PDB file of N, CA and C in Angstrom:
ATOM      1  N   UNK A   6     -12.795  10.275  -1.882  1.00 51.00           N
ATOM      2  CA  UNK A   6     -12.452   9.876  -3.216  1.00 51.00           C
ATOM      3  C   UNK A   6     -12.521   8.355  -3.307  1.00 51.00           C
ATOM      4  N   UNK A   7     -13.167   7.847  -4.315  1.00 56.00           N
ATOM      5  CA  UNK A   7     -13.271   6.409  -4.520  1.00 56.00           C
ATOM      6  C   UNK A   7     -12.445   6.030  -5.741  1.00 56.00           C
ATOM      7  N   UNK A   8     -11.553   5.105  -5.567  1.00 69.00           N
ATOM      8  CA  UNK A   8     -10.699   4.655  -6.657  1.00 69.00           C
ATOM      9  C   UNK A   8     -10.788   3.146  -6.755  1.00 69.00           C
ATOM     10  N   UNK A   9     -11.042   2.637  -7.952  1.00 74.00           N
ATOM     11  CA  UNK A   9     -11.127   1.197  -8.169  1.00 74.00           C
ATOM     12  C   UNK A   9      -9.719   0.626  -8.248  1.00 74.00           C
ATOM     13  N   UNK A  10      -9.388  -0.235  -7.313  1.00 80.00           N
ATOM     14  CA  UNK A  10      -8.045  -0.820  -7.294  1.00 80.00           C
ATOM     15  C   UNK A  10      -8.083  -2.334  -7.503  1.00 80.00           C
ATOM     16  N   UNK A  11      -9.183  -2.826  -8.052  1.00 79.00           N
ATOM     17  CA  UNK A  11      -9.315  -4.276  -8.261  1.00 79.00           C
ATOM     18  C   UNK A  11      -8.275  -4.839  -9.225  1.00 79.00           C
ATOM     19  N   UNK A  12      -7.843  -4.048 -10.191  1.00 85.00           N
ATOM     20  CA  UNK A  12      -6.938  -4.550 -11.219  1.00 85.00           C
ATOM     21  C   UNK A  12      -5.477  -4.157 -10.995  1.00 85.00           C
ATOM     22  N   UNK A  13      -5.166  -3.520  -9.876  1.00 90.00           N
ATOM     23  CA  UNK A  13      -3.776  -3.100  -9.665  1.00 90.00           C
ATOM     24  C   UNK A  13      -2.925  -4.273  -9.212  1.00 90.00           C
ATOM     25  N   UNK A  14      -1.636  -4.133  -9.399  1.00 91.00           N
ATOM     26  CA  UNK A  14      -0.670  -5.113  -8.911  1.00 91.00           C
ATOM     27  C   UNK A  14      -0.162  -4.621  -7.564  1.00 91.00           C
ATOM     28  N   UNK A  15      -0.350  -5.443  -6.540  1.00 90.00           N
ATOM     29  CA  UNK A  15       0.093  -5.076  -5.194  1.00 90.00           C
ATOM     30  C   UNK A  15       1.511  -5.569  -4.981  1.00 90.00           C
ATOM     31  N   UNK A  16       2.308  -4.761  -4.288  1.00 89.00           N
ATOM     32  CA  UNK A  16       3.703  -5.083  -3.962  1.00 89.00           C
ATOM     33  C   UNK A  16       3.841  -5.078  -2.449  1.00 89.00           C
ATOM     34  N   UNK A  17       4.357  -6.145  -1.902  1.00 84.00           N
ATOM     35  CA  UNK A  17       4.515  -6.273  -0.454  1.00 84.00           C
ATOM     36  C   UNK A  17       5.798  -5.608   0.008  1.00 84.00           C
ATOM     37  N   UNK A  18       5.741  -5.012   1.171  1.00 75.00           N
ATOM     38  CA  UNK A  18       6.902  -4.363   1.751  1.00 75.00           C
ATOM     39  C   UNK A  18       8.051  -5.352   1.923  1.00 75.00           C
ATOM     40  N   UNK A  19       9.251  -4.905   1.644  1.00 72.00           N
ATOM     41  CA  UNK A  19      10.430  -5.755   1.846  1.00 72.00           C
ATOM     42  C   UNK A  19      10.694  -5.991   3.329  1.00 72.00           C
ATOM     43  N   UNK A  20      10.036  -5.228   4.199  1.00 71.00           N
ATOM     44  CA  UNK A  20      10.197  -5.408   5.636  1.00 71.00           C
ATOM     45  C   UNK A  20       9.195  -6.393   6.220  1.00 71.00           C
ATOM     46  N   UNK A  21       8.287  -6.930   5.391  1.00 71.00           N
ATOM     47  CA  UNK A  21       7.343  -7.938   5.870  1.00 71.00           C
ATOM     48  C   UNK A  21       8.109  -9.212   6.180  1.00 71.00           C
ATOM     49  N   UNK A  22       7.731  -9.852   7.258  1.00 67.00           N
ATOM     50  CA  UNK A  22       8.465 -11.066   7.606  1.00 67.00           C
ATOM     51  C   UNK A  22       7.920 -12.267   6.840  1.00 67.00           C
ATOM     52  N   UNK A  23       8.642 -13.365   6.845  1.00 66.00           N
ATOM     53  CA  UNK A  23       8.286 -14.560   6.084  1.00 66.00           C
ATOM     54  C   UNK A  23       7.154 -15.366   6.659  1.00 66.00           C
ATOM     55  N   UNK A  24       6.677 -15.020   7.849  1.00 68.00           N
ATOM     56  CA  UNK A  24       5.606 -15.799   8.470  1.00 68.00           C
ATOM     57  C   UNK A  24       4.243 -15.146   8.315  1.00 68.00           C
ATOM     58  N   UNK A  25       4.154 -14.150   7.464  1.00 60.00           N
ATOM     59  CA  UNK A  25       2.867 -13.525   7.192  1.00 60.00           C
ATOM     60  C   UNK A  25       2.549 -12.310   8.035  1.00 60.00           C
ATOM     61  N   UNK A  26       3.465 -11.883   8.882  1.00 66.00           N
ATOM     62  CA  UNK A  26       3.216 -10.719   9.722  1.00 66.00           C
ATOM     63  C   UNK A  26       3.703  -9.435   9.082  1.00 66.00           C
ATOM     64  N   UNK A  27       3.220  -8.315   9.594  1.00 69.00           N
ATOM     65  CA  UNK A  27       3.675  -6.983   9.157  1.00 69.00           C
ATOM     66  C   UNK A  27       3.589  -6.796   7.646  1.00 69.00           C
ATOM     67  N   UNK A  28       2.454  -7.126   7.070  1.00 82.00           N
ATOM     68  CA  UNK A  28       2.337  -7.134   5.610  1.00 82.00           C
ATOM     69  C   UNK A  28       1.617  -5.900   5.080  1.00 82.00           C
ATOM     70  N   UNK A  29       2.393  -4.909   4.729  1.00 86.00           N
ATOM     71  CA  UNK A  29       1.864  -3.717   4.076  1.00 86.00           C
ATOM     72  C   UNK A  29       2.093  -3.896   2.585  1.00 86.00           C
ATOM     73  N   UNK A  30       1.053  -3.648   1.797  1.00 90.00           N
ATOM     74  CA  UNK A  30       1.172  -3.724   0.343  1.00 90.00           C
ATOM     75  C   UNK A  30       0.819  -2.377  -0.262  1.00 90.00           C
ATOM     76  N   UNK A  31       1.531  -2.030  -1.335  1.00 91.00           N
ATOM     77  CA  UNK A  31       1.274  -0.787  -2.054  1.00 91.00           C
ATOM     78  C   UNK A  31       1.187  -1.093  -3.540  1.00 91.00           C
ATOM     79  N   UNK A  32       0.620  -0.168  -4.283  1.00 92.00           N
ATOM     80  CA  UNK A  32       0.583  -0.302  -5.740  1.00 92.00           C
ATOM     81  C   UNK A  32       1.073   0.988  -6.374  1.00 92.00           C
ATOM     82  N   UNK A  33       1.855   0.848  -7.411  1.00 88.00           N
ATOM     83  CA  UNK A  33       2.319   1.997  -8.170  1.00 88.00           C
ATOM     84  C   UNK A  33       1.648   2.085  -9.528  1.00 88.00           C
ATOM     85  N   UNK A  34       0.518   1.383  -9.683  1.00 89.00           N
ATOM     86  CA  UNK A  34      -0.154   1.297 -10.982  1.00 89.00           C
ATOM     87  C   UNK A  34      -1.058   2.477 -11.326  1.00 89.00           C
ATOM     88  N   UNK A  35      -1.435   3.282 -10.341  1.00 85.00           N
ATOM     89  CA  UNK A  35      -2.404   4.354 -10.578  1.00 85.00           C
ATOM     90  C   UNK A  35      -1.664   5.695 -10.534  1.00 85.00           C
ATOM     91  N   UNK A  36      -1.710   6.467 -11.627  1.00 86.00           N
ATOM     92  CA  UNK A  36      -0.989   7.745 -11.643  1.00 86.00           C
ATOM     93  C   UNK A  36      -1.457   8.700 -10.548  1.00 86.00           C
ATOM     94  N   UNK A  37      -0.515   9.343  -9.916  1.00 89.00           N
ATOM     95  CA  UNK A  37      -0.740  10.410  -8.929  1.00 89.00           C
ATOM     96  C   UNK A  37      -1.240   9.942  -7.568  1.00 89.00           C
ATOM     97  N   UNK A  38      -1.540   8.644  -7.405  1.00 91.00           N
ATOM     98  CA  UNK A  38      -1.958   8.148  -6.091  1.00 91.00           C
ATOM     99  C   UNK A  38      -1.229   6.849  -5.762  1.00 91.00           C
ATOM    100  N   UNK A  39      -1.188   6.525  -4.475  1.00 93.00           N
ATOM    101  CA  UNK A  39      -0.584   5.273  -4.019  1.00 93.00           C
ATOM    102  C   UNK A  39      -1.585   4.572  -3.097  1.00 93.00           C
ATOM    103  N   UNK A  40      -2.230   3.508  -3.589  1.00 94.00           N
ATOM    104  CA  UNK A  40      -3.099   2.718  -2.719  1.00 94.00           C
ATOM    105  C   UNK A  40      -2.245   1.873  -1.767  1.00 94.00           C
ATOM    106  N   UNK A  41      -2.672   1.754  -0.518  1.00 93.00           N
ATOM    107  CA  UNK A  41      -1.958   1.000   0.511  1.00 93.00           C
ATOM    108  C   UNK A  41      -2.968   0.128   1.237  1.00 93.00           C
ATOM    109  N   UNK A  42      -2.603  -1.127   1.523  1.00 90.00           N
ATOM    110  CA  UNK A  42      -3.516  -2.022   2.239  1.00 90.00           C
ATOM    111  C   UNK A  42      -2.752  -2.980   3.140  1.00 90.00           C
ATOM    112  N   UNK A  43      -3.488  -3.616   4.015  1.00 88.00           N
ATOM    113  CA  UNK A  43      -2.965  -4.660   4.903  1.00 88.00           C
ATOM    114  C   UNK A  43      -3.257  -5.995   4.227  1.00 88.00           C
ATOM    115  N   UNK A  44      -2.238  -6.723   3.821  1.00 83.00           N
ATOM    116  CA  UNK A  44      -2.447  -7.969   3.083  1.00 83.00           C
ATOM    117  C   UNK A  44      -3.102  -9.054   3.923  1.00 83.00           C
ATOM    118  N   UNK A  45      -3.035  -8.928   5.233  1.00 83.00           N
ATOM    119  CA  UNK A  45      -3.657  -9.927   6.103  1.00 83.00           C
ATOM    120  C   UNK A  45      -5.153  -9.718   6.224  1.00 83.00           C
ATOM    121  N   UNK A  46      -5.641  -8.533   5.817  1.00 85.00           N
ATOM    122  CA  UNK A  46      -7.055  -8.227   5.952  1.00 85.00           C
ATOM    123  C   UNK A  46      -7.502  -7.316   4.806  1.00 85.00           C
ATOM    124  N   UNK A  47      -7.437  -7.823   3.575  1.00 84.00           N
ATOM    125  CA  UNK A  47      -7.731  -6.993   2.405  1.00 84.00           C
ATOM    126  C   UNK A  47      -9.201  -6.599   2.316  1.00 84.00           C
ATOM    127  N   UNK A  48     -10.070  -7.321   2.992  1.00 88.00           N
ATOM    128  CA  UNK A  48     -11.508  -7.005   2.937  1.00 88.00           C
ATOM    129  C   UNK A  48     -11.861  -5.681   3.590  1.00 88.00           C
ATOM    130  N   UNK A  49     -11.000  -5.181   4.472  1.00 89.00           N
ATOM    131  CA  UNK A  49     -11.329  -3.900   5.122  1.00 89.00           C
ATOM    132  C   UNK A  49     -11.055  -2.714   4.216  1.00 89.00           C
ATOM    133  N   UNK A  50     -10.412  -2.966   3.076  1.00 87.00           N
ATOM    134  CA  UNK A  50     -10.186  -1.893   2.121  1.00 87.00           C
ATOM    135  C   UNK A  50      -8.752  -1.416   2.086  1.00 87.00           C
ATOM    136  N   UNK A  51      -8.590  -0.195   1.643  1.00 90.00           N
ATOM    137  CA  UNK A  51      -7.259   0.360   1.426  1.00 90.00           C
ATOM    138  C   UNK A  51      -7.278   1.849   1.737  1.00 90.00           C
ATOM    139  N   UNK A  52      -6.104   2.382   1.905  1.00 91.00           N
ATOM    140  CA  UNK A  52      -5.921   3.828   2.054  1.00 91.00           C
ATOM    141  C   UNK A  52      -5.379   4.370   0.748  1.00 91.00           C
ATOM    142  N   UNK A  53      -5.691   5.621   0.465  1.00 92.00           N
ATOM    143  CA  UNK A  53      -5.178   6.278  -0.737  1.00 92.00           C
ATOM    144  C   UNK A  53      -4.326   7.467  -0.299  1.00 92.00           C
ATOM    145  N   UNK A  54      -3.088   7.500  -0.760  1.00 93.00           N
ATOM    146  CA  UNK A  54      -2.194   8.631  -0.525  1.00 93.00           C
ATOM    147  C   UNK A  54      -1.930   9.320  -1.853  1.00 93.00           C
ATOM    148  N   UNK A  55      -1.836  10.609  -1.848  1.00 94.00           N
ATOM    149  CA  UNK A  55      -1.330  11.316  -3.015  1.00 94.00           C
ATOM    150  C   UNK A  55       0.131  10.940  -3.180  1.00 94.00           C
ATOM    151  N   UNK A  56       0.618  10.924  -4.406  1.00 92.00           N
ATOM    152  CA  UNK A  56       1.998  10.492  -4.658  1.00 92.00           C
ATOM    153  C   UNK A  56       3.015  11.328  -3.882  1.00 92.00           C
ATOM    154  N   UNK A  57       2.818  12.637  -3.831  1.00 94.00           N
ATOM    155  CA  UNK A  57       3.750  13.500  -3.102  1.00 94.00           C
ATOM    156  C   UNK A  57       3.698  13.221  -1.604  1.00 94.00           C
ATOM    157  N   UNK A  58       2.515  12.984  -1.082  1.00 95.00           N
ATOM    158  CA  UNK A  58       2.374  12.665   0.347  1.00 95.00           C
ATOM    159  C   UNK A  58       3.031  11.337   0.679  1.00 95.00           C
ATOM    160  N   UNK A  59       2.871  10.348  -0.202  1.00 93.00           N
ATOM    161  CA  UNK A  59       3.492   9.034   0.020  1.00 93.00           C
ATOM    162  C   UNK A  59       5.015   9.163   0.003  1.00 93.00           C
ATOM    163  N   UNK A  60       5.533   9.932  -0.935  1.00 93.00           N
ATOM    164  CA  UNK A  60       6.979  10.141  -1.014  1.00 93.00           C
ATOM    165  C   UNK A  60       7.495  10.815   0.255  1.00 93.00           C
ATOM    166  N   UNK A  61       6.777  11.814   0.737  1.00 96.00           N
ATOM    167  CA  UNK A  61       7.177  12.504   1.968  1.00 96.00           C
ATOM    168  C   UNK A  61       7.118  11.562   3.168  1.00 96.00           C
ATOM    169  N   UNK A  62       6.067  10.750   3.257  1.00 93.00           N
ATOM    170  CA  UNK A  62       5.933   9.806   4.369  1.00 93.00           C
ATOM    171  C   UNK A  62       7.064   8.789   4.370  1.00 93.00           C
ATOM    172  N   UNK A  63       7.326   8.167   3.232  1.00 89.00           N
ATOM    173  CA  UNK A  63       8.372   7.149   3.190  1.00 89.00           C
ATOM    174  C   UNK A  63       9.764   7.752   3.413  1.00 89.00           C
ATOM    175  N   UNK A  64       9.991   8.974   2.941  1.00 95.00           N
ATOM    176  CA  UNK A  64      11.276   9.636   3.192  1.00 95.00           C
ATOM    177  C   UNK A  64      11.440   9.918   4.678  1.00 95.00           C
ATOM    178  N   UNK A  65      10.377  10.331   5.312  1.00 95.00           N
ATOM    179  CA  UNK A  65      10.424  10.601   6.747  1.00 95.00           C
ATOM    180  C   UNK A  65      10.672   9.326   7.544  1.00 95.00           C
ATOM    181  N   UNK A  66      10.052   8.241   7.135  1.00 88.00           N
ATOM    182  CA  UNK A  66      10.239   6.961   7.831  1.00 88.00           C
ATOM    183  C   UNK A  66      11.654   6.430   7.664  1.00 88.00           C
ATOM    184  N   UNK A  67      12.258   6.715   6.529  1.00 89.00           N
ATOM    185  CA  UNK A  67      13.633   6.242   6.273  1.00 89.00           C
ATOM    186  C   UNK A  67      14.664   7.011   7.090  1.00 89.00           C
ATOM    187  N   UNK A  68      14.360   8.280   7.425  1.00 91.00           N
ATOM    188  CA  UNK A  68      15.355   9.105   8.132  1.00 91.00           C
ATOM    189  C   UNK A  68      15.284   8.966   9.624  1.00 91.00           C
TER     190      UNK A  68
END
């Protein structure tokens, strides 16, 4: 699946440190999917998660 994410607003993880490390960014701008990328290397692209899969993943990581 190809999704154009050029115009989305990226949000950096609150767990990213202040020196530029561990920078995961996500966008909530596209209905039903969650684009995810590495802010240190945006040229390599992004991953796409279904919204339900992203919710399950983040819930699992929190527990």
